[in-house]
């Protein structure tokens, strides 16, 4: 009897899919290098992301070597090179504004800025009078987790009621 209950419980959890116990990975955003001479710049120069997102600094085949260093040394892609593929992930407690630069071209204005939004709050940004909700990733994940937890809980209750009914029927005999 107990074995059937355990089998049904495992089956219920299996068919309900991802139960949301693992935190989804954030999005990956890419920063590249564009321009020549005194017009060298990061693209995009400014970037707004959520906590948990990653920024990939990627360039290859450049005539000049580059790197990406955050002003307070939070991230550093290392020595300036022509081929760079460096990724930094902002943790869930690192909201804020981070300025970064290319060490050999800092005096030429090769600077960038990353704004990291706190995903635990309803962050609204305003551009040209339009409000854009920036925590869609969080609300989608929360609703996914809530649905899965509720579906598992419902299945457990149904299995419990099924076995309780069977036990009541057996004791009546």
mmCIF file of C-alpha atoms in Angstrom:
data_model
loop_
_atom_site.group_PDB
_atom_site.id
_atom_site.type_symbol
_atom_site.label_atom_id
_atom_site.label_comp_id
_atom_site.label_asym_id
_atom_site.label_seq_id
_atom_site.Cartn_x
_atom_site.Cartn_y
_atom_site.Cartn_z
ATOM 1 C CA UNK A 1 0.000 0.000 0.000
ATOM 2 C CA UNK A 2 2.714 2.439 1.006
ATOM 3 C CA UNK A 3 4.792 1.333 -1.950
ATOM 4 C CA UNK A 4 1.942 2.207 -4.337
ATOM 5 C CA UNK A 5 1.607 5.602 -2.691
ATOM 6 C CA UNK A 6 5.322 6.295 -3.176
ATOM 7 C CA UNK A 7 5.185 5.114 -6.797
ATOM 8 C CA UNK A 8 2.194 7.358 -7.518
ATOM 9 C CA UNK A 9 3.871 10.291 -5.797
ATOM 10 C CA UNK A 10 7.049 9.850 -7.849
ATOM 11 C CA UNK A 11 4.937 9.514 -10.986
ATOM 12 C CA UNK A 12 3.008 12.694 -10.130
ATOM 13 C CA UNK A 13 6.201 14.667 -9.632
ATOM 14 C CA UNK A 14 7.679 13.284 -12.844
ATOM 15 C CA UNK A 15 4.706 14.196 -15.028
ATOM 16 C CA UNK A 16 4.441 17.672 -13.518
ATOM 17 C CA UNK A 17 7.833 18.587 -15.032
ATOM 18 C CA UNK A 18 10.289 21.133 -13.685
ATOM 19 C CA UNK A 19 9.333 21.961 -10.108
ATOM 20 C CA UNK A 20 11.357 25.172 -10.078
ATOM 21 C CA UNK A 21 13.840 24.193 -7.399
ATOM 22 C CA UNK A 22 16.762 25.373 -9.485
ATOM 23 C CA UNK A 23 17.092 29.024 -10.304
ATOM 24 C CA UNK A 24 17.010 29.751 -14.018
ATOM 25 C CA UNK A 25 20.123 31.250 -15.488
ATOM 26 C CA UNK A 26 19.945 34.873 -16.505
ATOM 27 C CA UNK A 27 20.250 36.185 -20.022
ATOM 28 C CA UNK A 28 23.545 36.695 -21.795
ATOM 29 C CA UNK A 29 24.294 40.102 -23.326
ATOM 30 C CA UNK A 30 27.202 40.723 -25.700
ATOM 31 C CA UNK A 31 29.506 43.746 -25.862
ATOM 32 C CA UNK A 32 31.718 44.085 -28.938
ATOM 33 C CA UNK A 33 34.233 46.631 -30.276
ATOM 34 C CA UNK A 34 33.485 48.923 -33.196
ATOM 35 C CA UNK A 35 35.246 51.746 -35.013
ATOM 36 C CA UNK A 36 38.792 52.701 -35.964
ATOM 37 C CA UNK A 37 41.358 55.262 -34.851
ATOM 38 C CA UNK A 38 39.968 57.783 -32.387
ATOM 39 C CA UNK A 39 36.413 56.472 -32.917
ATOM 40 C CA UNK A 40 36.970 53.137 -31.151
ATOM 41 C CA UNK A 41 34.094 52.245 -28.829
ATOM 42 C CA UNK A 42 32.252 49.449 -27.080
ATOM 43 C CA UNK A 43 28.946 48.444 -28.662
ATOM 44 C CA UNK A 44 26.640 48.991 -26.936
ATOM 45 C CA UNK A 45 28.232 51.712 -24.839
ATOM 46 C CA UNK A 46 25.457 51.473 -22.247
ATOM 47 C CA UNK A 47 23.649 48.319 -21.266
ATOM 48 C CA UNK A 48 20.825 47.650 -18.793
ATOM 49 C CA UNK A 49 20.519 44.123 -17.438
ATOM 50 C CA UNK A 50 19.017 42.224 -14.495
ATOM 51 C CA UNK A 51 20.922 40.696 -11.611
ATOM 52 C CA UNK A 52 21.915 37.175 -12.592
ATOM 53 C CA UNK A 53 22.516 38.153 -16.221
ATOM 54 C CA UNK A 54 25.889 37.720 -17.914
ATOM 55 C CA UNK A 55 27.826 40.129 -20.090
ATOM 56 C CA UNK A 56 30.033 38.589 -22.751
ATOM 57 C CA UNK A 57 32.884 40.752 -24.008
ATOM 58 C CA UNK A 58 33.655 39.406 -27.459
ATOM 59 C CA UNK A 59 35.904 40.608 -30.233
ATOM 60 C CA UNK A 60 38.184 38.933 -32.715
ATOM 61 C CA UNK A 61 40.201 39.974 -35.721
ATOM 62 C CA UNK A 62 40.712 43.471 -34.347
ATOM 63 C CA UNK A 63 43.713 45.430 -35.574
ATOM 64 C CA UNK A 64 44.347 46.786 -32.068
ATOM 65 C CA UNK A 65 44.269 44.819 -28.799
ATOM 66 C CA UNK A 66 41.457 45.557 -26.314
ATOM 67 C CA UNK A 67 40.270 44.573 -22.863
ATOM 68 C CA UNK A 68 37.384 45.431 -20.527
ATOM 69 C CA UNK A 69 38.058 46.539 -16.954
ATOM 70 C CA UNK A 70 35.447 47.744 -14.470
ATOM 71 C CA UNK A 71 36.465 50.989 -12.696
ATOM 72 C CA UNK A 72 36.504 49.322 -9.242
ATOM 73 C CA UNK A 73 38.000 46.109 -10.661
ATOM 74 C CA UNK A 74 34.810 44.055 -10.209
ATOM 75 C CA UNK A 75 35.624 42.413 -13.532
ATOM 76 C CA UNK A 76 38.754 42.420 -15.647
ATOM 77 C CA UNK A 77 39.171 40.589 -18.952
ATOM 78 C CA UNK A 78 42.942 40.587 -18.503
ATOM 79 C CA UNK A 79 45.676 41.984 -20.706
ATOM 80 C CA UNK A 80 44.627 43.734 -23.902
ATOM 81 C CA UNK A 81 44.365 41.211 -26.741
ATOM 82 C CA UNK A 82 43.059 41.043 -30.297
ATOM 83 C CA UNK A 83 40.890 37.977 -29.623
ATOM 84 C CA UNK A 84 38.781 38.183 -26.470
ATOM 85 C CA UNK A 85 35.883 36.030 -25.318
ATOM 86 C CA UNK A 86 35.333 36.941 -21.661
ATOM 87 C CA UNK A 87 32.077 36.537 -19.738
ATOM 88 C CA UNK A 88 31.161 38.058 -16.384
ATOM 89 C CA UNK A 89 27.963 37.187 -14.505
ATOM 90 C CA UNK A 90 26.450 39.698 -12.091
ATOM 91 C CA UNK A 91 25.284 37.998 -8.896
ATOM 92 C CA UNK A 92 21.887 38.576 -7.319
ATOM 93 C CA UNK A 93 23.285 41.110 -4.858
ATOM 94 C CA UNK A 94 25.150 43.297 -7.353
ATOM 95 C CA UNK A 95 22.582 45.808 -8.533
ATOM 96 C CA UNK A 96 24.042 49.200 -9.400
ATOM 97 C CA UNK A 97 25.837 51.110 -12.131
ATOM 98 C CA UNK A 98 29.221 49.851 -13.298
ATOM 99 C CA UNK A 99 31.544 51.804 -15.567
ATOM 100 C CA UNK A 100 34.215 49.997 -17.539
ATOM 101 C CA UNK A 101 36.967 50.914 -19.973
ATOM 102 C CA UNK A 102 39.515 49.558 -22.417
ATOM 103 C CA UNK A 103 42.888 50.090 -20.760
ATOM 104 C CA UNK A 104 44.948 51.029 -23.846
ATOM 105 C CA UNK A 105 42.187 53.249 -25.302
ATOM 106 C CA UNK A 106 40.738 54.845 -22.181
ATOM 107 C CA UNK A 107 42.133 58.269 -23.131
ATOM 108 C CA UNK A 108 40.379 57.961 -26.499
ATOM 109 C CA UNK A 109 37.050 57.642 -24.701
ATOM 110 C CA UNK A 110 36.598 53.892 -25.011
ATOM 111 C CA UNK A 111 34.259 53.633 -22.029
ATOM 112 C CA UNK A 112 31.082 51.744 -21.275
ATOM 113 C CA UNK A 113 28.422 51.511 -18.599
ATOM 114 C CA UNK A 114 26.360 48.593 -17.337
ATOM 115 C CA UNK A 115 23.281 49.226 -15.189
ATOM 116 C CA UNK A 116 22.309 46.149 -13.197
ATOM 117 C CA UNK A 117 18.714 46.179 -11.950
ATOM 118 C CA UNK A 118 17.609 44.547 -8.708
ATOM 119 C CA UNK A 119 15.323 41.691 -9.762
ATOM 120 C CA UNK A 120 13.530 41.556 -6.403
ATOM 121 C CA UNK A 121 11.801 44.870 -7.023
ATOM 122 C CA UNK A 122 9.424 46.147 -9.672
ATOM 123 C CA UNK A 123 11.924 48.217 -11.589
ATOM 124 C CA UNK A 124 10.421 50.620 -14.066
ATOM 125 C CA UNK A 125 12.550 52.560 -16.479
ATOM 126 C CA UNK A 126 11.303 55.486 -18.470
ATOM 127 C CA UNK A 127 12.461 56.126 -22.003
ATOM 128 C CA UNK A 128 10.778 58.842 -24.092
ATOM 129 C CA UNK A 129 7.853 58.913 -21.677
ATOM 130 C CA UNK A 130 7.163 55.196 -22.000
ATOM 131 C CA UNK A 131 7.390 52.984 -18.961
ATOM 132 C CA UNK A 132 8.906 49.572 -19.516
ATOM 133 C CA UNK A 133 8.808 46.850 -16.918
ATOM 134 C CA UNK A 134 12.316 45.420 -16.627
ATOM 135 C CA UNK A 135 11.734 42.444 -14.354
ATOM 136 C CA UNK A 136 9.769 40.255 -16.774
ATOM 137 C CA UNK A 137 12.251 37.431 -16.257
ATOM 138 C CA UNK A 138 11.474 37.368 -12.555
ATOM 139 C CA UNK A 139 7.707 37.440 -12.905
ATOM 140 C CA UNK A 140 7.774 34.665 -15.532
ATOM 141 C CA UNK A 141 9.934 32.484 -13.284
ATOM 142 C CA UNK A 142 7.800 33.146 -10.203
ATOM 143 C CA UNK A 143 4.583 32.211 -12.004
ATOM 144 C CA UNK A 144 6.267 29.075 -13.362
ATOM 145 C CA UNK A 145 7.378 28.069 -9.875
ATOM 146 C CA UNK A 146 3.948 28.815 -8.371
ATOM 147 C CA UNK A 147 2.162 26.763 -11.032
ATOM 148 C CA UNK A 148 4.456 23.772 -10.619
ATOM 149 C CA UNK A 149 4.332 23.779 -6.826
ATOM 150 C CA UNK A 150 0.547 24.036 -6.872
ATOM 151 C CA UNK A 151 0.221 21.244 -9.435
ATOM 152 C CA UNK A 152 2.426 18.926 -7.368
ATOM 153 C CA UNK A 153 0.536 19.802 -4.192
ATOM 154 C CA UNK A 154 -2.752 19.083 -5.954
ATOM 155 C CA UNK A 155 -1.498 15.729 -7.196
ATOM 156 C CA UNK A 156 -0.287 14.764 -3.716
ATOM 157 C CA UNK A 157 -3.697 15.632 -2.251
ATOM 158 C CA UNK A 158 -5.474 13.594 -4.949
ATOM 159 C CA UNK A 159 -3.252 10.584 -4.298
ATOM 160 C CA UNK A 160 -3.841 10.929 -0.553
ATOM 161 C CA UNK A 161 -7.614 11.120 -1.005
ATOM 162 C CA UNK A 162 -7.545 8.143 -3.368
ATOM 163 C CA UNK A 163 -5.721 5.970 -0.847
ATOM 164 C CA UNK A 164 -7.844 7.193 2.043
ATOM 165 C CA UNK A 165 -10.966 6.193 0.121
ATOM 166 C CA UNK A 166 -9.486 2.775 -0.652
ATOM 167 C CA UNK A 167 -8.559 2.231 3.010
ATOM 168 C CA UNK A 168 -12.077 3.252 4.104
ATOM 169 C CA UNK A 169 -13.559 0.789 1.585
ATOM 170 C CA UNK A 170 -11.315 -2.025 2.830
ATOM 171 C CA UNK A 171 -12.234 -1.432 6.501
ATOM 172 C CA UNK A 172 -15.968 -1.558 5.641
ATOM 173 C CA UNK A 173 -15.607 -5.106 4.327
#
